[in-house]
PDB file of C-alpha atoms in Angstrom:
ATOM      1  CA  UNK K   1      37.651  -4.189 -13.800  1.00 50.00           C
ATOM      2  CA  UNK K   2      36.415  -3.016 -10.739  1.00 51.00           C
ATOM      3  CA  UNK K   3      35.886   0.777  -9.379  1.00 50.00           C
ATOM      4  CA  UNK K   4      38.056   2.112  -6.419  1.00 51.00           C
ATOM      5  CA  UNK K   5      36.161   2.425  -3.271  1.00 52.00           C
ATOM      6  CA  UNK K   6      36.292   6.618  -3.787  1.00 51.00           C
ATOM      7  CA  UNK K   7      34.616   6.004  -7.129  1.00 48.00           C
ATOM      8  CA  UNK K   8      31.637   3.930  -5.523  1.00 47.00           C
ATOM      9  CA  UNK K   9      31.620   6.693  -2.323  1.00 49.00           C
ATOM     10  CA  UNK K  10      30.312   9.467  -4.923  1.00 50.00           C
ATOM     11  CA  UNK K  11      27.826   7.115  -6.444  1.00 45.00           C
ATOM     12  CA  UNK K  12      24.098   7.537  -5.640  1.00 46.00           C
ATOM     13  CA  UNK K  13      22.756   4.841  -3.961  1.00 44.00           C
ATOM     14  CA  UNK K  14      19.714   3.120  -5.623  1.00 43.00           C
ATOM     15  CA  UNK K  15      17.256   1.279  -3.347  1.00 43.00           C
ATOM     16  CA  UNK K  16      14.112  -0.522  -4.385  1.00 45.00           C
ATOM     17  CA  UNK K  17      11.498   1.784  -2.913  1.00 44.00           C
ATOM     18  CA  UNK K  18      12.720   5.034  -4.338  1.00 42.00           C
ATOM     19  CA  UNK K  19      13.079   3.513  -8.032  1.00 42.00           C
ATOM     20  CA  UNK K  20       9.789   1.960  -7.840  1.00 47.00           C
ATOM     21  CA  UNK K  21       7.569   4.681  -5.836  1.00 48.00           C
ATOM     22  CA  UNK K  22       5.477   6.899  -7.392  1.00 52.00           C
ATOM     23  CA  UNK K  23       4.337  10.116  -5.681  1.00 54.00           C
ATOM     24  CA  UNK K  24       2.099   9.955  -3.513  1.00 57.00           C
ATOM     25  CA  UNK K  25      -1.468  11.180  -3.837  1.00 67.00           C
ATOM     26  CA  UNK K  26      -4.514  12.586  -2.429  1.00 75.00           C
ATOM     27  CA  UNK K  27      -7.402   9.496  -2.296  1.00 74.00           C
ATOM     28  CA  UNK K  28      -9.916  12.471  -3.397  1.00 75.00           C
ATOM     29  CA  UNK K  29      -8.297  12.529  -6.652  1.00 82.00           C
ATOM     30  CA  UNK K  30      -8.351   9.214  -7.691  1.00 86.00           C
ATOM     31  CA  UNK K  31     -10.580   8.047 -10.223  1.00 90.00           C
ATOM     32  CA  UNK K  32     -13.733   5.929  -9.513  1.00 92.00           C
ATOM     33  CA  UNK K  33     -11.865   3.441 -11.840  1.00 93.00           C
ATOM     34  CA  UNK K  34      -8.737   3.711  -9.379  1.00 92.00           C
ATOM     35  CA  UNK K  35     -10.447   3.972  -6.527  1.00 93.00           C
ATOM     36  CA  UNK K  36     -12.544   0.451  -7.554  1.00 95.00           C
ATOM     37  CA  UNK K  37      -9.278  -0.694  -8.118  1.00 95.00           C
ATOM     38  CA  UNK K  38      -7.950   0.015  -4.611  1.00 95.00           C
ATOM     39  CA  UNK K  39     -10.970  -1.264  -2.770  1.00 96.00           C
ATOM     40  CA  UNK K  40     -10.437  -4.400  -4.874  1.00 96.00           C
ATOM     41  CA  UNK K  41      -7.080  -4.750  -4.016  1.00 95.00           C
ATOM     42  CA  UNK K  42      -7.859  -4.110  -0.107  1.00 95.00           C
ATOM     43  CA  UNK K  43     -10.240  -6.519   0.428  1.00 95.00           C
ATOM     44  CA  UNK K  44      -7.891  -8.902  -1.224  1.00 91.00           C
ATOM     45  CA  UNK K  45      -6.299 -11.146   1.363  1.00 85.00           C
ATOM     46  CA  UNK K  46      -3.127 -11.761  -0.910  1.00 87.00           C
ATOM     47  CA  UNK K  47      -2.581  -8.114  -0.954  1.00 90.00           C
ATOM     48  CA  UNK K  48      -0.731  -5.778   1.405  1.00 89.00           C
ATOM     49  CA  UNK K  49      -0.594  -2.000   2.368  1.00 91.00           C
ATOM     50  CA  UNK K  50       2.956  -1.739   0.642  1.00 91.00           C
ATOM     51  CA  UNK K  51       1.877  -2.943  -2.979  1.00 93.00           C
ATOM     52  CA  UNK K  52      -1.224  -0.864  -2.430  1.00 94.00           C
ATOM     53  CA  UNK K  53       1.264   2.354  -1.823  1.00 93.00           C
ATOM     54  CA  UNK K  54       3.828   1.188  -4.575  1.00 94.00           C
ATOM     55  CA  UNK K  55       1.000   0.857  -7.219  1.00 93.00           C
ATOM     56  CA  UNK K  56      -1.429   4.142  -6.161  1.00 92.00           C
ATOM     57  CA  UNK K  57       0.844   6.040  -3.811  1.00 92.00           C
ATOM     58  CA  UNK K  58      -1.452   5.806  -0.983  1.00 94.00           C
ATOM     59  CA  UNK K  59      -0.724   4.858   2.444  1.00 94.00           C
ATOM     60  CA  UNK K  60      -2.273   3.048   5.109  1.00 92.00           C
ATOM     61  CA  UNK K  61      -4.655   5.643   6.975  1.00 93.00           C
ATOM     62  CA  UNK K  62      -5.731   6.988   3.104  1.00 94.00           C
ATOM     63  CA  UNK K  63      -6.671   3.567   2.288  1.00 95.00           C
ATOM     64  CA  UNK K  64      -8.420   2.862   5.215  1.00 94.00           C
ATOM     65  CA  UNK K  65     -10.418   6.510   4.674  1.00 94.00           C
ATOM     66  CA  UNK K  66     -11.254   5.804   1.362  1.00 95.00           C
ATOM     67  CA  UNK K  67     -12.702   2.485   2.798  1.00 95.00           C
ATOM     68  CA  UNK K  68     -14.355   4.345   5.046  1.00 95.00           C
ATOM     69  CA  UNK K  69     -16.077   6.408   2.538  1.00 94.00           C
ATOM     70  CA  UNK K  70     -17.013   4.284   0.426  1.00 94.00           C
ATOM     71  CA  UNK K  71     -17.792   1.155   1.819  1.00 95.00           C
ATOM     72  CA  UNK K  72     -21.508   0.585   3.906  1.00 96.00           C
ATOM     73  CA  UNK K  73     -19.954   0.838   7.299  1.00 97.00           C
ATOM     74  CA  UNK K  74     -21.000  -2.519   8.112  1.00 97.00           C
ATOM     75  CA  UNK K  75     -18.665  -3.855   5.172  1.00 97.00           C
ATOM     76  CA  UNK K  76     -15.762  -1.533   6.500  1.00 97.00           C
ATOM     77  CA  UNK K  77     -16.169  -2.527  10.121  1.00 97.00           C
ATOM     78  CA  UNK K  78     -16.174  -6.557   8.842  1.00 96.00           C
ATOM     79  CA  UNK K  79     -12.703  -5.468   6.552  1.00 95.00           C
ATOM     80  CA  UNK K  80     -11.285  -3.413   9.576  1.00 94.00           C
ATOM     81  CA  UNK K  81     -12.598  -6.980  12.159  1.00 93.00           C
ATOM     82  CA  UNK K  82     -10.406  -9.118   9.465  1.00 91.00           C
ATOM     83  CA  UNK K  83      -7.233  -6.744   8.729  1.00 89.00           C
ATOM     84  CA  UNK K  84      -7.025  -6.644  12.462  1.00 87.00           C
ATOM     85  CA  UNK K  85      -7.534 -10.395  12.929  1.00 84.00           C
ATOM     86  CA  UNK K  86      -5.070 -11.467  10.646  1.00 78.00           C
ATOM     87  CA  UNK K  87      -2.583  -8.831  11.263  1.00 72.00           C
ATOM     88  CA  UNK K  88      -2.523 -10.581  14.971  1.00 68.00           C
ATOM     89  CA  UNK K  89      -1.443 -13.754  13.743  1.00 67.00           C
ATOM     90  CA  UNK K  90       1.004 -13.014  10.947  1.00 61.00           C
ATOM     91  CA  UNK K  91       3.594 -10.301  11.125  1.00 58.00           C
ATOM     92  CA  UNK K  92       3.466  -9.183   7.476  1.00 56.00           C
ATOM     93  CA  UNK K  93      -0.090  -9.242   6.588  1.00 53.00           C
ATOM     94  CA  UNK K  94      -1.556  -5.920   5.562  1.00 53.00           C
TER      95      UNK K  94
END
């Protein structure tokens, strides 16, 4: 049976970013385990900002500071060089 149009008008709608999310937090608080974990997954070409922010709650710019901080800044430049490279050529990379 299916529900009247007024029925489905009250219902909350579900999308797959606020069911998955998780709050967002600061990249000071993360754990050197975590934060490992996040560098790992940022130098990882297979991985983008979005699964990054879905699975630590960090965006862009607070992955790109932690980076910063913790990576020799010759390793964060050559990251930043390849992000940058890549992001040129293919629309949904990083």
């Amino acid at each position: 049976m299916r529900s009247s149009n007024a029925e489905q008008d009250r219902l909350p709608l579900k999308t797959k970013s606020s069911t998955r999310r998780k709050k967002l937090v600061d990249p000071s608080q993360l754990s050197e385990e975590h934060a490992s974990e996040v560098i790992e997954m940022a130098l990882s070409d297979h991985i983008s900002f979005a699964e990054i922010e879905l699975e630590y709650g960090l965006y862009e710019p607070q992955v790109k500071a932690l980076m910063r901080d913790l990576l020799k800044p010759s390793s964060y430049r050559a990251w930043r060089k390849r992000v940058r490279k890549f992001s040129d050529r293919r629309a949904h990379y990083k």
